[in-house]
CSV table of C-alpha atoms in Angstrom, one decimal:
chain,number,residue,atom,x,y,z
I,1,MET,CA,-31.9,61.8,63.8
I,2,LEU,CA,-34.8,59.8,62.3
I,3,ARG,CA,-36.9,61.8,59.9
I,4,PHE,CA,-40.6,61.1,59.9
I,5,LEU,CA,-42.9,62.5,57.3
I,6,THR,CA,-46.7,62.9,57.5
I,7,LEU,CA,-49.5,65.0,55.9
I,8,GLY,CA,-49.5,68.7,56.7
I,9,PRO,CA,-50.3,71.2,57.9
I,10,LYS,CA,-48.4,71.2,61.2
I,11,GLY,CA,-51.5,71.6,63.3
I,12,GLY,CA,-53.4,68.8,61.6
I,13,ASN,CA,-54.5,65.4,62.8
I,14,HIS,CA,-51.6,63.5,61.2
I,15,GLY,CA,-49.0,65.6,63.0
I,16,PHE,CA,-51.0,65.3,66.2
I,17,VAL,CA,-50.9,61.5,66.0
I,18,LEU,CA,-47.3,61.3,64.9
I,19,ARG,CA,-46.2,63.3,67.9
I,20,ARG,CA,-48.0,60.9,70.1
I,21,TYR,CA,-46.5,57.9,68.3
I,22,LEU,CA,-43.0,59.2,68.7
I,23,ALA,CA,-43.5,60.0,72.4
I,24,ALA,CA,-44.7,56.4,72.9
I,25,HIS,CA,-41.5,55.1,71.4
I,26,GLY,CA,-39.4,57.5,73.5
I,27,LEU,CA,-38.2,59.3,70.4
I,28,ARG,CA,-37.9,62.9,71.6
I,29,LEU,CA,-38.3,65.5,69.0
I,30,GLN,CA,-35.2,67.4,68.0
I,31,GLU,CA,-33.1,64.9,69.9
I,32,ARG,CA,-33.8,61.6,68.2
I,33,ALA,CA,-36.5,62.4,65.6
I,34,ILE,CA,-37.7,65.3,63.5
I,35,ILE,CA,-41.1,65.7,61.7
I,36,GLY,CA,-41.5,66.9,58.2
I,37,TYR,CA,-44.8,67.7,56.5
I,38,VAL,CA,-45.9,67.0,53.0
I,39,GLN,CA,-49.0,68.2,51.1
I,40,ASP,CA,-49.3,64.9,49.1
I,41,PHE,CA,-48.6,61.3,50.2
I,42,HIS,CA,-46.9,60.5,46.9
I,43,ASP,CA,-44.3,63.2,47.7
I,44,GLY,CA,-43.7,61.6,51.1
I,45,ALA,CA,-43.4,58.2,49.5
I,46,GLY,CA,-40.9,59.5,47.0
I,47,GLN,CA,-38.8,61.1,49.7
I,48,VAL,CA,-38.6,57.8,51.7
I,49,MET,CA,-37.8,55.8,48.7
I,50,ALA,CA,-35.1,58.2,47.7
I,51,GLY,CA,-33.5,58.1,51.2
I,52,GLU,CA,-34.4,61.7,51.9
I,53,ALA,CA,-36.6,60.6,54.9
I,54,ASP,CA,-36.9,57.5,57.0
I,55,PHE,CA,-40.6,56.9,57.6
I,56,LEU,CA,-44.0,58.0,56.5
I,57,LEU,CA,-47.2,58.1,58.6
I,58,GLN,CA,-50.6,57.8,57.0
I,59,CYS,CA,-54.1,57.3,58.5
I,60,ALA,CA,-55.4,54.0,57.2
I,61,VAL,CA,-58.8,55.5,56.2
I,62,HIS,CA,-57.2,58.3,54.2
I,63,PRO,CA,-58.5,58.0,50.6
I,64,ALA,CA,-54.9,57.8,49.3
I,65,ALA,CA,-54.0,54.8,51.4
I,66,PRO,CA,-54.9,52.0,48.9
I,67,GLU,CA,-52.9,53.8,46.2
I,68,ILE,CA,-49.8,54.3,48.3
I,69,THR,CA,-49.7,50.7,49.6
I,70,GLY,CA,-50.4,49.4,46.1
I,71,ARG,CA,-48.4,51.6,43.7
I,72,TYR,CA,-45.2,51.5,45.8
I,73,ARG,CA,-45.5,47.9,47.2
I,74,ASN,CA,-42.0,46.9,45.9
I,75,SER,CA,-40.1,49.8,47.3
I,76,LEU,CA,-42.2,51.2,50.2
I,77,PHE,CA,-43.2,48.8,52.9
I,78,VAL,CA,-45.6,48.8,55.9
I,79,VAL,CA,-43.4,48.5,58.9
I,80,ASP,CA,-45.9,49.2,61.7
I,81,ALA,CA,-49.5,49.8,62.4
I,82,PHE,CA,-51.3,51.1,65.5
I,83,VAL,CA,-54.5,52.7,66.8
I,84,SER,CA,-54.8,56.3,68.1
I,85,PRO,CA,-57.6,58.8,68.8
I,86,SER,CA,-57.8,62.0,66.8
I,87,GLN,CA,-58.0,65.5,68.0
I,88,PRO,CA,-61.6,66.1,69.2
I,89,MET,CA,-63.9,67.1,66.3
I,90,ALA,CA,-67.3,68.7,66.0
I,91,LEU,CA,-69.8,69.8,63.4
I,92,LEU,CA,-69.3,73.5,63.2
I,93,ARG,CA,-71.4,76.3,61.7
I,94,SER,CA,-69.7,79.3,60.1
I,95,THR,CA,-71.0,82.8,61.0
I,96,HIS,CA,-69.0,84.4,58.2
I,97,PRO,CA,-71.3,86.5,56.0
I,98,ALA,CA,-70.2,84.7,52.9
I,99,ALA,CA,-71.5,81.4,54.4
I,100,ALA,CA,-75.1,82.6,54.0
I,101,GLU,CA,-74.7,83.6,50.3
I,102,GLY,CA,-75.0,81.7,47.1
I,103,GLU,CA,-74.2,78.0,47.1
I,104,ALA,CA,-72.4,78.2,50.4
I,105,HIS,CA,-75.6,78.4,52.4
I,106,ASP,CA,-76.5,74.7,51.9
I,107,ALA,CA,-72.9,73.4,51.7
I,108,VAL,CA,-71.0,71.4,54.2
I,109,GLY,CA,-67.2,70.9,54.2
I,110,LEU,CA,-65.8,67.4,54.8
I,111,GLN,CA,-62.7,65.3,54.8
I,112,PRO,CA,-64.1,62.2,53.1
I,113,ALA,CA,-63.4,59.9,56.1
I,114,THR,CA,-65.6,62.0,58.3
I,115,GLU,CA,-68.7,62.0,56.1
I,116,HIS,CA,-70.7,59.6,58.2
I,117,TYR,CA,-69.8,60.9,61.7
I,118,VAL,CA,-73.1,62.9,62.0
I,119,ASP,CA,-76.3,63.5,60.2
I,120,LEU,CA,-75.6,66.1,57.4
I,121,SER,CA,-79.0,66.0,55.7
I,122,ARG,CA,-79.5,69.7,56.4
I,123,TRP,CA,-76.7,70.5,54.0
I,124,PRO,CA,-77.2,68.7,50.6
I,125,ASN,CA,-74.2,70.2,48.9
I,126,ARG,CA,-71.0,68.4,50.1
I,127,VAL,CA,-67.6,69.9,49.5
I,128,PHE,CA,-64.7,67.5,50.1
I,129,GLU,CA,-61.4,68.7,51.3
I,130,PRO,CA,-58.1,66.7,51.6
I,131,THR,CA,-57.7,67.3,55.4
I,132,VAL,CA,-59.8,68.3,58.4
I,133,SER,CA,-57.6,71.4,58.7
I,134,LYS,CA,-58.6,72.5,55.2
I,135,VAL,CA,-62.3,72.2,56.3
I,136,GLY,CA,-61.5,74.5,59.2
I,137,GLU,CA,-59.9,77.1,56.8
I,138,GLY,CA,-63.0,76.9,54.6
I,139,LEU,CA,-65.3,77.5,57.5
I,140,LEU,CA,-63.4,80.5,58.7
I,141,CYS,CA,-63.6,82.2,55.2
I,142,GLY,CA,-67.3,81.2,54.7
I,143,ARG,CA,-66.7,78.8,51.9
I,144,TYR,CA,-69.6,76.6,53.3
I,145,ALA,CA,-72.2,77.0,56.0
I,146,ALA,CA,-71.1,74.1,58.1
I,147,GLY,CA,-68.3,71.5,58.3
I,148,ILE,CA,-66.7,68.8,60.4
I,149,ALA,CA,-63.5,70.3,61.8
I,150,PHE,CA,-61.4,70.4,65.0
I,151,GLU,CA,-63.6,71.4,68.0
I,152,SER,CA,-60.8,73.7,69.2
I,153,LEU,CA,-61.4,76.1,66.3
I,154,ALA,CA,-64.7,77.1,67.9
I,155,ARG,CA,-62.9,78.1,71.0
I,156,ASP,CA,-60.1,79.9,69.1
I,157,TYR,CA,-62.7,81.8,66.9
I,158,PRO,CA,-65.9,82.1,68.9
I,159,ASP,CA,-67.0,85.1,66.9
I,160,ARG,CA,-66.7,83.2,63.6
I,161,LEU,CA,-67.7,79.6,64.4
I,162,GLN,CA,-70.4,77.8,66.5
I,163,ILE,CA,-70.6,74.2,67.6
I,164,VAL,CA,-73.6,72.5,66.1
I,165,GLN,CA,-72.8,69.0,67.4
I,166,PRO,CA,-69.7,67.7,69.3
I,167,ILE,CA,-68.2,64.5,67.9
I,168,GLY,CA,-65.2,64.1,70.1
I,169,ALA,CA,-62.1,62.0,69.4
I,170,VAL,CA,-62.3,59.3,66.8
I,171,CYS,CA,-60.0,56.3,67.1
I,172,ASP,CA,-58.5,55.2,63.7
I,173,ALA,CA,-55.9,52.8,62.5
I,174,TRP,CA,-52.6,54.3,61.3
I,175,ILE,CA,-49.9,53.0,59.0
I,176,VAL,CA,-46.1,53.6,59.2
I,177,TYR,CA,-44.2,53.0,55.9
I,178,GLY,CA,-40.4,52.5,55.7
I,179,PRO,CA,-37.8,51.7,53.0
I,180,ARG,CA,-37.3,48.0,54.1
I,181,PRO,CA,-39.8,45.3,54.9
I,182,VAL,CA,-39.8,43.9,58.5
I,183,ASP,CA,-42.2,41.0,58.1
I,184,ARG,CA,-39.8,38.5,56.4
I,185,GLY,CA,-42.8,36.6,55.1
I,186,GLN,CA,-44.4,36.2,58.5
I,187,THR,CA,-47.5,37.6,60.1
I,188,LEU,CA,-46.4,40.0,62.8
I,189,VAL,CA,-48.8,40.1,65.7
I,190,TRP,CA,-48.5,41.7,69.1
I,191,THR,CA,-49.7,38.8,71.1
I,192,SER,CA,-49.5,40.7,74.4
I,193,SER,CA,-51.5,43.6,73.1
I,194,PRO,CA,-54.7,45.1,74.6
I,195,ALA,CA,-56.6,43.4,71.8
I,196,ALA,CA,-55.1,40.0,72.9
I,197,ALA,CA,-56.2,40.7,76.5
I,198,LEU,CA,-59.7,41.5,75.2
I,199,PHE,CA,-59.8,38.3,73.2
I,200,LYS,CA,-58.9,36.3,76.3
I,201,GLU,CA,-61.5,38.2,78.4
I,202,ILE,CA,-64.3,37.6,76.0
I,203,ASP,CA,-63.3,33.9,75.6
I,204,ASP,CA,-63.1,33.4,79.3
I,205,ASP,CA,-66.5,34.9,79.8
I,206,ALA,CA,-67.9,32.6,77.1
I,207,VAL,CA,-66.4,29.6,78.8
I,208,ALA,CA,-67.8,30.7,82.2
I,209,ASN,CA,-71.3,31.1,80.7
I,210,ARG,CA,-71.2,27.6,79.3
I,211,ARG,CA,-70.6,26.0,82.7
């Protein structure tokens, strides 16, 4: 079976998107593919380069993406890229007693890529976490007063979290790395993609408007 790695934990956004990606390719879990989770992308890159795993998935806006693509450029290669929505997110408020004490009362927890999703001016103290899942953990234990986390947490823990502002699903670009290059020096473009159809639609409209 093909072994795909991505950033943990299991219930995080990387795993959510990877499962969608494998389903789109018809790679049924436990039949044709398995998913492994790493806490650090360098660990995942090392496993692929050592032949201990086959592919690594990373969100293109993750802060570690430039370093992974640059540091391992001669032995870890981009083999695919795609777009996918995330799990729905929201700005949540913690009702844990610790969230109202000390520095936590004006702190907001964030994964860096989510920092500009909503107005956070009410919370001047920003605490950055490596994943959205970690933000959720911080909210549940009152590490900060508010944070951008998965909206489902508010449904799972209605006595500990409140939705301040829904954000919804955010569509990001995703990178798949593998041990061998696939481009052969060429630019690989999906010319029948939805983007190609959009290019044609806009171009056709422009031509029609010039007539």
